Short mmCIF file of C-alpha atoms and ligand atoms in Angstrom, two decimals:
data_model
loop_
_atom_site.label_atom_id
_atom_site.label_comp_id
_atom_site.label_asym_id
_atom_site.label_seq_id
_atom_site.Cartn_x
_atom_site.Cartn_y
_atom_site.Cartn_z
CA MET A 1 -39.80 52.98 -17.49
CA ILE A 2 -42.07 50.04 -16.77
CA LYS A 3 -44.11 50.91 -19.85
CA THR A 4 -40.99 51.07 -22.03
CA THR A 5 -39.84 47.69 -20.75
CA SER A 6 -43.20 46.13 -21.40
CA ASN A 7 -43.28 47.63 -24.93
CA MET A 8 -39.78 46.31 -25.51
CA LEU A 9 -40.89 42.89 -24.37
CA LYS A 10 -43.85 43.04 -26.73
CA ILE A 11 -41.62 43.97 -29.65
CA PHE A 12 -39.20 41.20 -28.67
CA SER A 13 -41.93 38.60 -28.58
CA ILE A 14 -43.28 39.76 -31.95
CA VAL A 15 -39.80 39.56 -33.46
CA GLY A 16 -39.41 36.18 -31.77
CA PHE A 17 -42.64 35.00 -33.30
CA PHE A 18 -41.46 35.95 -36.77
CA ALA A 19 -38.05 34.44 -36.06
CA LEU A 20 -39.71 31.09 -35.39
CA SER A 21 -43.05 30.74 -37.06
CA GLY A 22 -42.89 28.64 -40.15
CA CYS A 23 -39.13 28.92 -40.29
CA TRP A 24 -38.13 25.44 -39.17
CA GLN A 25 -35.98 23.64 -41.67
CA LYS A 26 -35.90 19.92 -42.28
CA PRO A 27 -33.17 17.67 -43.70
CA THR A 28 -33.30 17.08 -47.44
CA SER A 29 -33.74 13.39 -46.88
CA THR A 30 -34.76 12.61 -43.31
CA GLN A 31 -33.58 9.24 -42.01
CA TYR A 32 -35.46 7.11 -39.47
CA ILE A 33 -34.73 4.34 -37.06
CA THR A 34 -36.66 1.29 -38.26
CA ASP A 35 -38.02 -1.68 -36.34
CA ASN A 36 -37.77 -5.33 -37.36
CA GLN A 37 -40.88 -4.92 -39.53
CA GLY A 38 -39.25 -2.10 -41.45
CA ARG A 39 -41.51 0.57 -39.91
CA ALA A 40 -40.08 4.02 -39.22
CA LEU A 41 -40.09 4.69 -35.49
CA ILE A 42 -40.82 8.05 -33.95
CA LEU A 43 -39.61 7.89 -30.37
CA HIS A 44 -41.09 10.05 -27.61
CA GLY A 45 -39.94 9.54 -24.05
CA ILE A 46 -38.03 10.59 -20.99
CA ASN A 47 -34.65 10.29 -19.31
CA SER A 48 -34.72 7.85 -16.41
CA SER A 49 -33.20 9.30 -14.37
CA SER A 50 -30.97 11.93 -12.87
CA SER A 51 -31.43 10.45 -9.38
CA ALA A 52 -29.35 7.43 -10.43
CA LYS A 53 -26.21 9.60 -10.51
CA HIS A 54 -25.95 9.63 -6.74
CA SER A 55 -28.31 6.90 -5.52
CA GLU A 56 -27.34 3.69 -3.79
CA GLY A 57 -26.40 1.23 -6.53
CA HIS A 58 -26.73 3.89 -9.26
CA LEU A 59 -30.38 3.04 -9.82
CA PRO A 60 -33.20 5.40 -10.78
CA TRP A 61 -35.93 6.26 -8.24
CA ILE A 62 -38.70 4.59 -10.27
CA THR A 63 -40.87 1.62 -9.36
CA GLU A 64 -42.64 -0.55 -11.90
CA ALA A 65 -45.85 1.44 -11.30
CA ASP A 66 -44.06 4.63 -12.44
CA VAL A 67 -43.00 2.88 -15.62
CA GLU A 68 -46.62 1.84 -16.17
CA GLN A 69 -47.66 5.49 -15.91
CA GLU A 70 -44.97 6.60 -18.39
CA ALA A 71 -45.72 3.86 -20.90
CA VAL A 72 -49.48 3.47 -20.68
CA GLU A 73 -51.04 6.62 -19.18
CA TRP A 74 -48.66 8.99 -20.97
CA GLY A 75 -48.02 6.79 -24.00
CA PHE A 76 -44.25 7.13 -24.22
CA ASN A 77 -42.49 4.55 -26.38
CA PHE A 78 -38.92 5.49 -25.49
CA VAL A 79 -36.64 5.85 -22.51
CA ARG A 80 -33.07 7.08 -22.31
CA PHE A 81 -31.94 4.97 -19.38
CA LEU A 82 -28.88 6.24 -17.49
CA ILE A 83 -26.08 3.81 -16.70
CA PHE A 84 -22.65 4.57 -15.25
CA TRP A 85 -19.12 3.35 -15.89
CA ASP A 86 -18.65 3.61 -12.12
CA GLY A 87 -21.48 1.12 -11.61
CA ILE A 88 -20.25 -1.33 -14.26
CA GLU A 89 -16.55 -1.37 -13.34
CA PRO A 90 -16.26 -0.14 -9.74
CA GLU A 91 -12.74 -1.55 -9.48
CA ARG A 92 -10.28 -1.74 -12.31
CA GLY A 93 -10.95 -4.93 -14.26
CA VAL A 94 -13.80 -6.02 -11.93
CA PHE A 95 -17.19 -5.86 -13.60
CA ASP A 96 -20.21 -5.80 -11.34
CA GLU A 97 -22.74 -8.24 -12.75
CA SER A 98 -25.17 -7.49 -9.91
CA TYR A 99 -25.36 -3.86 -11.10
CA LEU A 100 -26.21 -5.08 -14.60
CA ASP A 101 -28.82 -7.46 -13.09
CA ALA A 102 -30.50 -4.52 -11.37
CA VAL A 103 -30.36 -2.43 -14.56
CA GLU A 104 -31.79 -5.33 -16.54
CA GLU A 105 -34.71 -5.72 -14.15
CA ARG A 106 -35.66 -2.07 -14.70
CA VAL A 107 -35.00 -2.23 -18.43
CA ASN A 108 -37.46 -5.12 -18.58
CA TRP A 109 -40.15 -3.02 -16.84
CA TYR A 110 -39.93 -0.78 -19.88
CA THR A 111 -39.47 -3.34 -22.66
CA SER A 112 -42.35 -5.52 -21.40
CA ARG A 113 -44.59 -2.48 -22.06
CA GLY A 114 -43.37 -1.90 -25.59
CA VAL A 115 -40.99 0.93 -24.65
CA HIS A 116 -37.73 1.05 -26.62
CA VAL A 117 -34.79 1.42 -24.27
CA MET A 118 -31.62 3.30 -25.12
CA LEU A 119 -28.81 2.87 -22.62
CA ASP A 120 -26.96 6.13 -21.98
CA MET A 121 -23.46 5.91 -20.46
CA HIS A 122 -23.90 9.05 -18.44
CA GLN A 123 -21.31 11.44 -17.08
CA ASP A 124 -21.38 15.03 -15.96
CA VAL A 125 -18.14 16.74 -14.94
CA TYR A 126 -16.18 13.47 -15.38
CA GLY A 127 -16.74 11.50 -12.17
CA HIS A 128 -17.40 11.37 -8.41
CA LYS A 129 -13.77 11.89 -7.41
CA VAL A 130 -13.98 15.40 -8.87
CA ASP A 131 -17.57 15.98 -7.69
CA GLY A 132 -19.25 14.87 -10.89
CA ASN A 133 -20.65 11.48 -11.90
CA GLY A 134 -19.76 8.77 -14.40
CA ALA A 135 -16.15 7.59 -14.19
CA PRO A 136 -14.97 5.40 -11.32
CA GLU A 137 -12.46 6.89 -8.86
CA TRP A 138 -9.67 4.59 -10.05
CA ALA A 139 -10.15 5.96 -13.58
CA THR A 140 -9.70 9.60 -12.56
CA GLU A 141 -6.14 10.56 -13.35
CA LEU A 142 -5.34 14.00 -11.99
CA SER A 143 -1.65 14.25 -13.01
CA LEU A 144 -0.22 17.05 -10.86
CA MET A 145 -3.59 18.55 -10.02
CA ASP A 146 -4.26 16.58 -6.82
CA ASN A 147 -4.21 19.68 -4.68
CA PHE A 148 -5.93 22.09 -7.04
CA ALA A 149 -9.65 21.47 -6.68
CA LEU A 150 -11.82 24.57 -6.94
CA THR A 151 -15.03 24.91 -4.99
CA PHE A 152 -17.75 26.99 -6.51
CA PRO A 153 -20.60 28.76 -4.72
CA ASP A 154 -23.77 26.69 -4.65
CA ASP A 155 -25.78 29.27 -6.57
CA LEU A 156 -23.66 28.91 -9.72
CA PRO A 157 -24.86 26.43 -12.37
CA TRP A 158 -23.49 22.88 -11.94
CA TRP A 159 -21.66 22.97 -15.28
CA ILE A 160 -19.25 25.70 -14.07
CA SER A 161 -17.27 22.84 -12.48
CA TYR A 162 -16.06 21.91 -15.97
CA ILE A 163 -13.37 24.58 -15.49
CA ASP A 164 -12.07 23.05 -12.27
CA PRO A 165 -8.37 22.21 -12.96
CA GLN A 166 -8.88 18.68 -11.62
CA VAL A 167 -11.77 18.08 -13.99
CA VAL A 168 -9.71 19.48 -16.85
CA ALA A 169 -6.82 17.13 -15.99
CA ALA A 170 -9.12 14.09 -15.69
CA PHE A 171 -10.63 14.73 -19.13
CA LEU A 172 -7.32 15.51 -20.85
CA ASN A 173 -5.85 12.26 -19.54
CA PHE A 174 -8.90 10.31 -20.69
CA TRP A 175 -8.96 11.73 -24.20
CA GLY A 176 -5.18 11.86 -24.70
CA TYR A 177 -4.90 8.10 -25.21
CA SER A 178 -1.17 8.28 -24.62
CA ASN A 179 0.08 8.07 -21.01
CA TYR A 180 -3.21 6.65 -19.78
CA GLN A 181 -4.45 4.52 -22.65
CA TYR A 182 -5.93 2.12 -20.13
CA LEU A 183 -8.72 4.63 -19.41
CA GLN A 184 -10.39 4.42 -22.80
CA ASP A 185 -9.54 0.72 -23.07
CA HIS A 186 -11.49 0.03 -19.87
CA TYR A 187 -14.36 2.30 -20.87
CA ILE A 188 -14.58 0.27 -24.06
CA GLN A 189 -14.49 -3.04 -22.15
CA SER A 190 -17.30 -1.77 -19.94
CA TRP A 191 -19.38 -1.10 -23.05
CA GLN A 192 -18.63 -4.63 -24.27
CA LYS A 193 -20.00 -6.00 -20.97
CA VAL A 194 -23.17 -3.97 -21.46
CA ALA A 195 -23.53 -5.14 -25.07
CA GLU A 196 -23.05 -8.79 -24.02
CA ARG A 197 -25.80 -8.37 -21.47
CA PHE A 198 -28.35 -6.65 -23.72
CA LYS A 199 -27.58 -7.77 -27.28
CA ASP A 200 -30.32 -10.40 -27.25
CA ASN A 201 -32.96 -8.16 -25.68
CA PRO A 202 -34.99 -6.89 -28.66
CA GLY A 203 -36.55 -4.09 -26.60
CA VAL A 204 -33.18 -2.45 -26.13
CA ILE A 205 -32.88 -0.29 -29.19
CA GLY A 206 -29.35 0.94 -28.73
CA TYR A 207 -26.47 2.47 -26.91
CA ASP A 208 -25.53 6.14 -26.35
CA MET A 209 -21.74 5.97 -26.19
CA MET A 210 -21.12 8.94 -23.89
CA ASN A 211 -23.30 11.65 -22.44
CA GLU A 212 -22.19 15.16 -23.41
CA PRO A 213 -18.55 14.63 -24.32
CA TYR A 214 -16.43 17.53 -23.08
CA PRO A 215 -12.79 17.96 -24.15
CA GLY A 216 -11.38 19.24 -20.86
CA ASP A 217 -9.65 22.38 -22.02
CA LEU A 218 -11.76 25.35 -22.90
CA LEU A 219 -9.68 26.25 -25.96
CA SER A 220 -10.49 23.01 -27.83
CA ALA A 221 -14.08 23.41 -26.67
CA ILE A 222 -14.59 26.87 -28.08
CA THR A 223 -12.76 26.11 -31.33
CA PHE A 224 -14.60 22.75 -31.62
CA THR A 225 -11.33 21.07 -32.70
CA PHE A 226 -11.87 18.28 -30.16
CA GLU A 227 -14.73 16.86 -32.19
CA GLU A 228 -12.66 16.34 -35.35
CA THR A 229 -9.77 14.74 -33.51
CA ARG A 230 -10.04 13.10 -30.09
CA LEU A 231 -13.79 12.57 -30.11
CA LYS A 232 -13.82 11.08 -33.61
CA ASP A 233 -10.85 8.82 -32.73
CA PHE A 234 -12.68 7.66 -29.61
CA TYR A 235 -15.82 6.74 -31.59
CA ASP A 236 -13.63 4.97 -34.13
CA ARG A 237 -12.24 2.81 -31.32
CA LEU A 238 -15.49 2.20 -29.48
CA ILE A 239 -17.88 1.42 -32.34
CA PRO A 240 -15.88 -1.54 -33.74
CA ALA A 241 -15.51 -2.89 -30.18
CA ILE A 242 -19.29 -2.79 -29.65
CA ARG A 243 -19.81 -4.36 -33.08
CA GLU A 244 -17.57 -7.29 -32.11
CA ILE A 245 -20.32 -8.19 -29.65
CA ASP A 246 -23.46 -6.74 -31.17
CA ASN A 247 -23.98 -6.24 -34.88
CA ASP A 248 -27.58 -5.06 -34.72
CA LYS A 249 -28.34 -2.35 -32.22
CA TRP A 250 -28.41 1.33 -33.06
CA ILE A 251 -25.38 3.20 -31.77
CA PHE A 252 -26.11 6.77 -30.71
CA TYR A 253 -23.36 9.38 -30.90
CA GLU A 254 -23.32 12.89 -29.49
CA PRO A 255 -21.43 15.98 -30.57
CA GLN A 256 -19.58 18.08 -27.98
CA SER A 257 -22.15 19.51 -25.58
CA LEU A 258 -20.76 22.99 -24.92
CA GLY A 259 -22.07 25.43 -27.51
CA ILE A 260 -23.80 22.84 -29.64
CA ASN A 261 -26.54 22.36 -27.03
CA PHE A 262 -27.57 25.96 -27.61
CA GLY A 263 -27.14 26.14 -31.34
CA PHE A 264 -23.54 26.37 -32.49
CA ALA A 265 -22.44 24.23 -35.45
CA SER A 266 -20.67 20.96 -34.74
CA LYS A 267 -17.43 20.02 -36.49
CA LEU A 268 -17.88 16.33 -35.87
CA PRO A 269 -17.35 14.55 -39.21
CA PRO A 270 -19.68 11.73 -40.30
CA ILE A 271 -18.99 8.65 -38.17
CA ASP A 272 -18.35 5.19 -39.61
CA ASP A 273 -20.16 2.04 -38.65
CA VAL A 274 -18.41 -1.27 -39.24
CA ARG A 275 -21.45 -3.53 -39.09
CA GLU A 276 -22.43 -5.79 -41.93
CA GLY A 277 -25.34 -4.21 -43.76
CA ASP A 278 -26.62 -0.64 -43.54
CA LYS A 279 -25.14 1.77 -41.05
CA ARG A 280 -27.05 1.78 -37.74
CA LEU A 281 -25.94 5.01 -36.16
CA VAL A 282 -28.09 7.77 -34.69
CA TYR A 283 -27.11 11.39 -34.14
CA ALA A 284 -28.15 12.28 -30.58
CA PRO A 285 -27.48 15.94 -29.75
CA HIS A 286 -29.08 17.80 -26.85
CA SER A 287 -31.09 20.98 -27.10
CA TYR A 288 -31.00 23.62 -24.36
CA PRO A 289 -31.51 27.31 -25.15
CA LEU A 290 -28.96 29.04 -22.94
CA THR A 291 -30.96 31.35 -20.72
CA LEU A 292 -34.06 29.16 -20.42
CA HIS A 293 -31.85 26.43 -18.95
CA GLU A 294 -30.84 28.89 -16.24
CA GLY A 295 -34.43 29.76 -15.38
CA VAL A 296 -34.75 33.05 -17.29
CA PRO A 297 -38.18 33.61 -18.94
CA TYR A 298 -38.40 32.29 -22.51
CA ASN A 299 -37.10 35.14 -24.65
CA LEU A 300 -35.68 36.23 -27.97
CA THR A 301 -32.17 34.89 -27.31
CA ASP A 302 -33.64 31.44 -26.65
CA LYS A 303 -35.59 31.66 -29.89
CA LEU A 304 -32.49 32.64 -31.79
CA ASN A 305 -30.61 29.78 -30.14
CA MET A 306 -33.36 27.43 -31.34
CA ARG A 307 -33.28 28.82 -34.86
CA ASP A 308 -29.50 28.25 -35.01
CA TRP A 309 -29.87 24.82 -33.44
CA ASN A 310 -32.41 23.86 -36.10
CA ARG A 311 -30.33 25.13 -39.01
CA ASN A 312 -27.07 23.64 -37.82
CA ARG A 313 -28.55 20.24 -36.99
CA VAL A 314 -30.14 20.14 -40.46
CA LYS A 315 -26.76 20.84 -42.08
CA GLU A 316 -25.15 18.12 -39.99
CA LEU A 317 -27.91 15.62 -40.81
CA ASN A 318 -27.59 16.40 -44.51
CA SER A 319 -23.94 15.50 -44.27
CA HIS A 320 -24.09 12.56 -41.82
CA LYS A 321 -27.24 11.02 -43.36
CA VAL A 322 -28.41 9.29 -40.18
CA PRO A 323 -31.58 9.57 -38.07
CA MET A 324 -31.66 12.04 -35.17
CA ILE A 325 -32.99 11.58 -31.66
CA VAL A 326 -32.73 14.52 -29.27
CA GLY A 327 -31.33 12.85 -26.15
CA GLU A 328 -32.15 15.73 -23.78
CA PHE A 329 -34.13 18.94 -23.62
CA GLY A 330 -36.08 20.34 -20.70
CA GLY A 331 -36.72 23.01 -18.15
CA SER A 332 -39.00 24.05 -15.35
CA ASP A 333 -42.70 24.96 -15.36
CA HIS A 334 -41.73 27.80 -13.03
CA VAL A 335 -40.05 29.59 -15.95
CA LYS A 336 -42.33 32.15 -17.56
CA GLY A 337 -43.17 31.10 -21.11
CA PHE A 338 -42.10 27.51 -20.58
CA ARG A 339 -45.22 26.10 -22.22
CA ASP A 340 -44.66 28.29 -25.28
CA TYR A 341 -41.11 27.02 -25.40
CA LEU A 342 -42.33 23.42 -25.27
CA ASN A 343 -44.85 24.07 -28.00
CA ASP A 344 -42.21 25.65 -30.26
CA THR A 345 -39.56 23.06 -29.61
CA LEU A 346 -41.83 20.04 -29.98
CA ASN A 347 -43.18 21.41 -33.25
CA MET A 348 -39.60 21.82 -34.42
CA PHE A 349 -38.67 18.23 -33.51
CA ASP A 350 -41.77 16.94 -35.37
CA MET A 351 -40.83 19.02 -38.39
CA MET A 352 -37.34 17.52 -38.39
CA GLY A 353 -38.75 13.98 -38.11
CA SER A 354 -36.86 13.62 -34.86
CA GLY A 355 -37.69 11.66 -31.75
CA TRP A 356 -36.76 12.90 -28.28
CA ALA A 357 -36.25 12.14 -24.61
CA TYR A 358 -37.32 14.82 -22.14
CA TRP A 359 -34.95 15.63 -19.24
CA SER A 360 -36.08 14.10 -16.93
CA ASN A 361 -38.59 11.90 -15.11
CA ASP A 362 -37.31 12.90 -11.63
CA PRO A 363 -40.12 14.49 -9.58
CA GLY A 364 -39.60 18.25 -9.11
CA GLY A 365 -39.66 21.50 -11.07
CA TRP A 366 -38.21 19.94 -14.20
CA GLY A 367 -40.14 16.70 -13.77
CA LEU A 368 -43.39 15.39 -15.18
CA LEU A 369 -44.46 14.95 -11.58
CA ASP A 370 -43.89 17.57 -8.88
CA GLU A 371 -42.45 16.81 -5.42
CA ASP A 372 -45.92 15.60 -4.31
CA ARG A 373 -46.07 13.28 -7.31
CA LYS A 374 -48.80 15.36 -8.94
CA GLU A 375 -48.71 15.88 -12.67
CA THR A 376 -47.13 19.19 -13.77
CA PRO A 377 -48.60 21.44 -16.54
CA LYS A 378 -45.83 20.50 -18.98
CA VAL A 379 -47.28 17.01 -19.32
CA ASP A 380 -50.10 18.37 -21.49
CA HIS A 381 -47.47 19.37 -24.05
CA LEU A 382 -45.14 16.39 -23.77
CA VAL A 383 -48.01 13.95 -24.09
CA ARG A 384 -49.09 14.75 -27.62
CA PRO A 385 -50.33 12.75 -30.59
CA TYR A 386 -47.51 11.17 -32.56
CA PRO A 387 -46.99 8.31 -34.98
CA ARG A 388 -45.18 5.69 -32.88
CA ALA A 389 -44.49 3.50 -35.91
CA ILE A 390 -45.08 4.36 -39.56
CA ALA A 391 -45.64 1.53 -42.03
CA GLY A 392 -43.97 3.28 -44.95
CA GLN A 393 -41.70 6.21 -45.74
CA PRO A 394 -42.65 9.21 -43.57
CA ILE A 395 -43.17 12.52 -45.39
CA ALA A 396 -44.39 14.76 -42.57
CA PHE A 397 -46.35 14.74 -39.34
CA SER A 398 -47.53 17.50 -37.02
CA PHE A 399 -49.82 18.31 -34.13
CA ASP A 400 -51.39 21.70 -33.51
CA PHE A 401 -51.83 22.14 -29.76
CA ASP A 402 -54.57 24.77 -30.15
CA THR A 403 -56.75 23.20 -32.82
CA LYS A 404 -55.88 19.60 -31.78
CA ILE A 405 -55.43 18.65 -35.39
CA PHE A 406 -52.93 15.89 -35.99
CA SER A 407 -51.76 15.04 -39.47
CA LEU A 408 -49.51 12.42 -40.98
CA GLU A 409 -48.35 11.88 -44.52
CA PHE A 410 -46.34 8.88 -45.63
CA ALA A 411 -45.55 6.94 -48.78
CA GLU A 412 -45.78 3.23 -49.49
CA LYS A 413 -42.48 1.43 -49.09
CA ASP A 414 -41.60 -2.08 -50.19
CA GLY A 415 -40.93 -4.68 -47.56
CA VAL A 416 -42.66 -2.93 -44.65
CA ILE A 417 -45.15 -4.98 -42.68
CA GLY A 418 -47.65 -4.27 -39.90
CA PRO A 419 -49.91 -1.32 -39.15
CA THR A 420 -49.09 2.34 -38.61
CA GLU A 421 -49.50 3.09 -34.91
CA ILE A 422 -50.61 6.50 -33.69
CA HIS A 423 -50.83 7.58 -30.07
CA LEU A 424 -53.94 9.72 -29.53
CA PRO A 425 -53.98 10.84 -25.88
CA ASP A 426 -57.45 11.11 -24.33
CA ARG A 427 -56.43 14.39 -22.67
CA HIS A 428 -56.47 16.13 -26.05
CA TYR A 429 -59.69 14.46 -27.20
CA PRO A 430 -62.02 14.38 -24.17
CA ASN A 431 -65.07 13.86 -26.42
CA GLY A 432 -63.33 11.58 -28.86
CA TRP A 433 -61.76 12.15 -32.26
CA ARG A 434 -62.54 11.57 -35.87
CA ILE A 435 -60.09 10.34 -38.45
CA SER A 436 -59.95 10.77 -42.21
CA SER A 437 -57.64 9.25 -44.78
CA SER A 438 -56.89 10.07 -48.39
CA ASP A 439 -57.21 6.35 -49.20
CA PRO A 440 -60.45 5.33 -51.01
CA GLN A 441 -63.35 4.59 -48.73
CA GLY A 442 -63.55 0.97 -47.66
CA ARG A 443 -59.88 0.37 -48.51
CA TRP A 444 -58.46 1.40 -45.15
CA SER A 445 -59.34 0.51 -41.58
CA TYR A 446 -58.22 0.87 -38.00
CA ASP A 447 -58.32 -0.73 -34.56
CA TRP A 448 -58.44 1.32 -31.39
CA ASP A 449 -56.80 0.23 -28.15
CA ALA A 450 -58.65 2.44 -25.67
CA HIS A 451 -56.50 1.41 -22.71
CA ARG A 452 -53.21 2.33 -24.39
CA GLN A 453 -54.78 5.10 -26.52
CA ILE A 454 -53.15 3.66 -29.62
CA LEU A 455 -54.72 3.56 -33.05
CA SER A 456 -53.48 0.88 -35.45
CA LEU A 457 -54.09 1.84 -39.04
CA THR A 458 -54.08 -0.37 -42.11
CA SER A 459 -53.71 1.60 -45.33
CA ASP A 460 -54.49 0.78 -48.94
CA PRO A 461 -51.26 -0.62 -50.46
CA GLU A 462 -52.45 0.43 -53.93
CA MET A 463 -52.09 4.10 -53.03
CA ALA A 464 -48.61 5.60 -53.39
CA THR A 465 -49.12 8.04 -50.53
CA HIS A 466 -51.45 8.32 -47.56
CA PHE A 467 -52.61 11.48 -45.86
CA ILE A 468 -54.25 11.08 -42.47
CA THR A 469 -55.87 13.72 -40.30
CA VAL A 470 -57.31 13.42 -36.83
CA SER A 471 -59.47 16.11 -35.28
CA SER A 472 -61.32 16.58 -32.07
CA ILE A 473 -65.05 16.00 -31.66
CA SER A 474 -66.52 18.95 -29.84
CA GLU A 475 -69.34 18.44 -27.33
C1 IDC B 1 -28.60 17.92 -14.24
C2 IDC B 1 -29.64 17.64 -13.16
C3 IDC B 1 -29.23 18.36 -11.89
C4 IDC B 1 -27.80 17.95 -11.50
C5 IDC B 1 -26.86 18.18 -12.66
C6 IDC B 1 -25.44 17.69 -12.40
O1 IDC B 1 -30.91 18.08 -13.59
O2 IDC B 1 -30.12 18.03 -10.83
O3 IDC B 1 -27.36 18.73 -10.39
O4 IDC B 1 -27.34 17.50 -13.82
O5 IDC B 1 -25.39 16.30 -12.23
C7 IDC B 1 -27.26 18.19 -19.06
C8 IDC B 1 -26.79 16.91 -18.50
C9 IDC B 1 -27.73 16.43 -17.39
C10 IDC B 1 -28.22 17.63 -16.57
C11 IDC B 1 -29.13 18.43 -17.51
C12 IDC B 1 -29.89 19.58 -16.81
O6 IDC B 1 -26.56 15.88 -19.44
O7 IDC B 1 -27.06 15.47 -16.60
O8 IDC B 1 -28.92 17.20 -15.42
N1 IDC B 1 -28.29 18.92 -18.58
O9 IDC B 1 -29.00 20.56 -16.34
N2 IDC B 1 -26.72 18.85 -20.07
C13 IDC B 1 -27.37 20.03 -20.23
C14 IDC B 1 -28.39 20.09 -19.29
#
């Protein structure tokens, strides 16, 4: 019996290998977030942090020294920073500037180190009144469900609470925009307060309008009709309101979380921006293979989830024509095969030209640090060579964890200034690295910032394309 199971597992992993290897698709014309020098940005970073959901003042656990570790030792150039409607507008119509002061102080820890900050208006399971987080108590309308809270056993996953009748009522009233229009109107005003506060901070790259929108009723969730109707209408209200205050930042939008996180197709139509100039919207889905999220060893169903996720996101990007940043993905080192999962998924994100934020920086099984604040094995995968900023039109980039070969191909593009910046972590190159370029000898050069482990490359503008490879020097 044991033998049969182990043979089955072998066959499964072989099938899984064929299901994944070399099969990742990419959008026909990948879009990128660009900086004020016109360079394409590849964003690698973390969510900071889950602890803020329940902490005093809704602030993450981090100190400035932790931010230094994330930005300099690990070389991340991105953070998805959690903020909460509850923190911004604790009483109806009363906006808490001291909360925004405290957020701003932490945001500046990141931006002063060159980390791009995206502010994520987080919620899970609606709000505290119904045992979730996000919405203030006064904005939790339960209709006739006041006495119908369900309690679930502690060993069930947290997201089961989405079927609690009170949670369902709170969401339906929020999205309905009929009897309780004030709910969305205040959510929108809260975003305007955030935009007023951060619009002049160039390190803040954008705003994630709502974490993991969930319709409330399961029927709209499983038929995905919510995305085409109430979710789209909500974005069409919120984006122009943010643009009244801030014309420049990137606005990140998410599809429904249920189903899409593990690979189903989204029905969200392309979203409109109303800013003057080019659209500045970013598609920001999450990626969580279903059983891996629940702690089951990395297996064929996860791989099939990832294959579907890849194909469906590519279709959506081909239709929406915006850049993609994966706002969340993650898991625990305790899960068998977790490092293989990370390798596969990070290769896929690179292939798609997508940036990402790992969930999350909170110390523990899912964290980069464990409970004793020691680095976990996953860090070796998350901290990988990547082009932080590309001075041209990216064609492809990749890193092979086993051979340590990093490659980057990009084309010249008019109007782009500054160097291409590549993060080359010492941990992958203990004896140093060597770099080659397809540009003619003597016509390209680089500077190396050993402290930040960042290479700044100047290419030959006469060449239409540039192909760079970095490899490890062996002892
Ligand atoms: C999880 C936290 C967990 C917490 C739970 C509910 O890791 O400690 O109990 O939220 O607040 C998401 C959510 C994100 C989740 C994450 C991992 O956006 O808030 O964090 N996840 O479960 N969607 C899918 C997974």
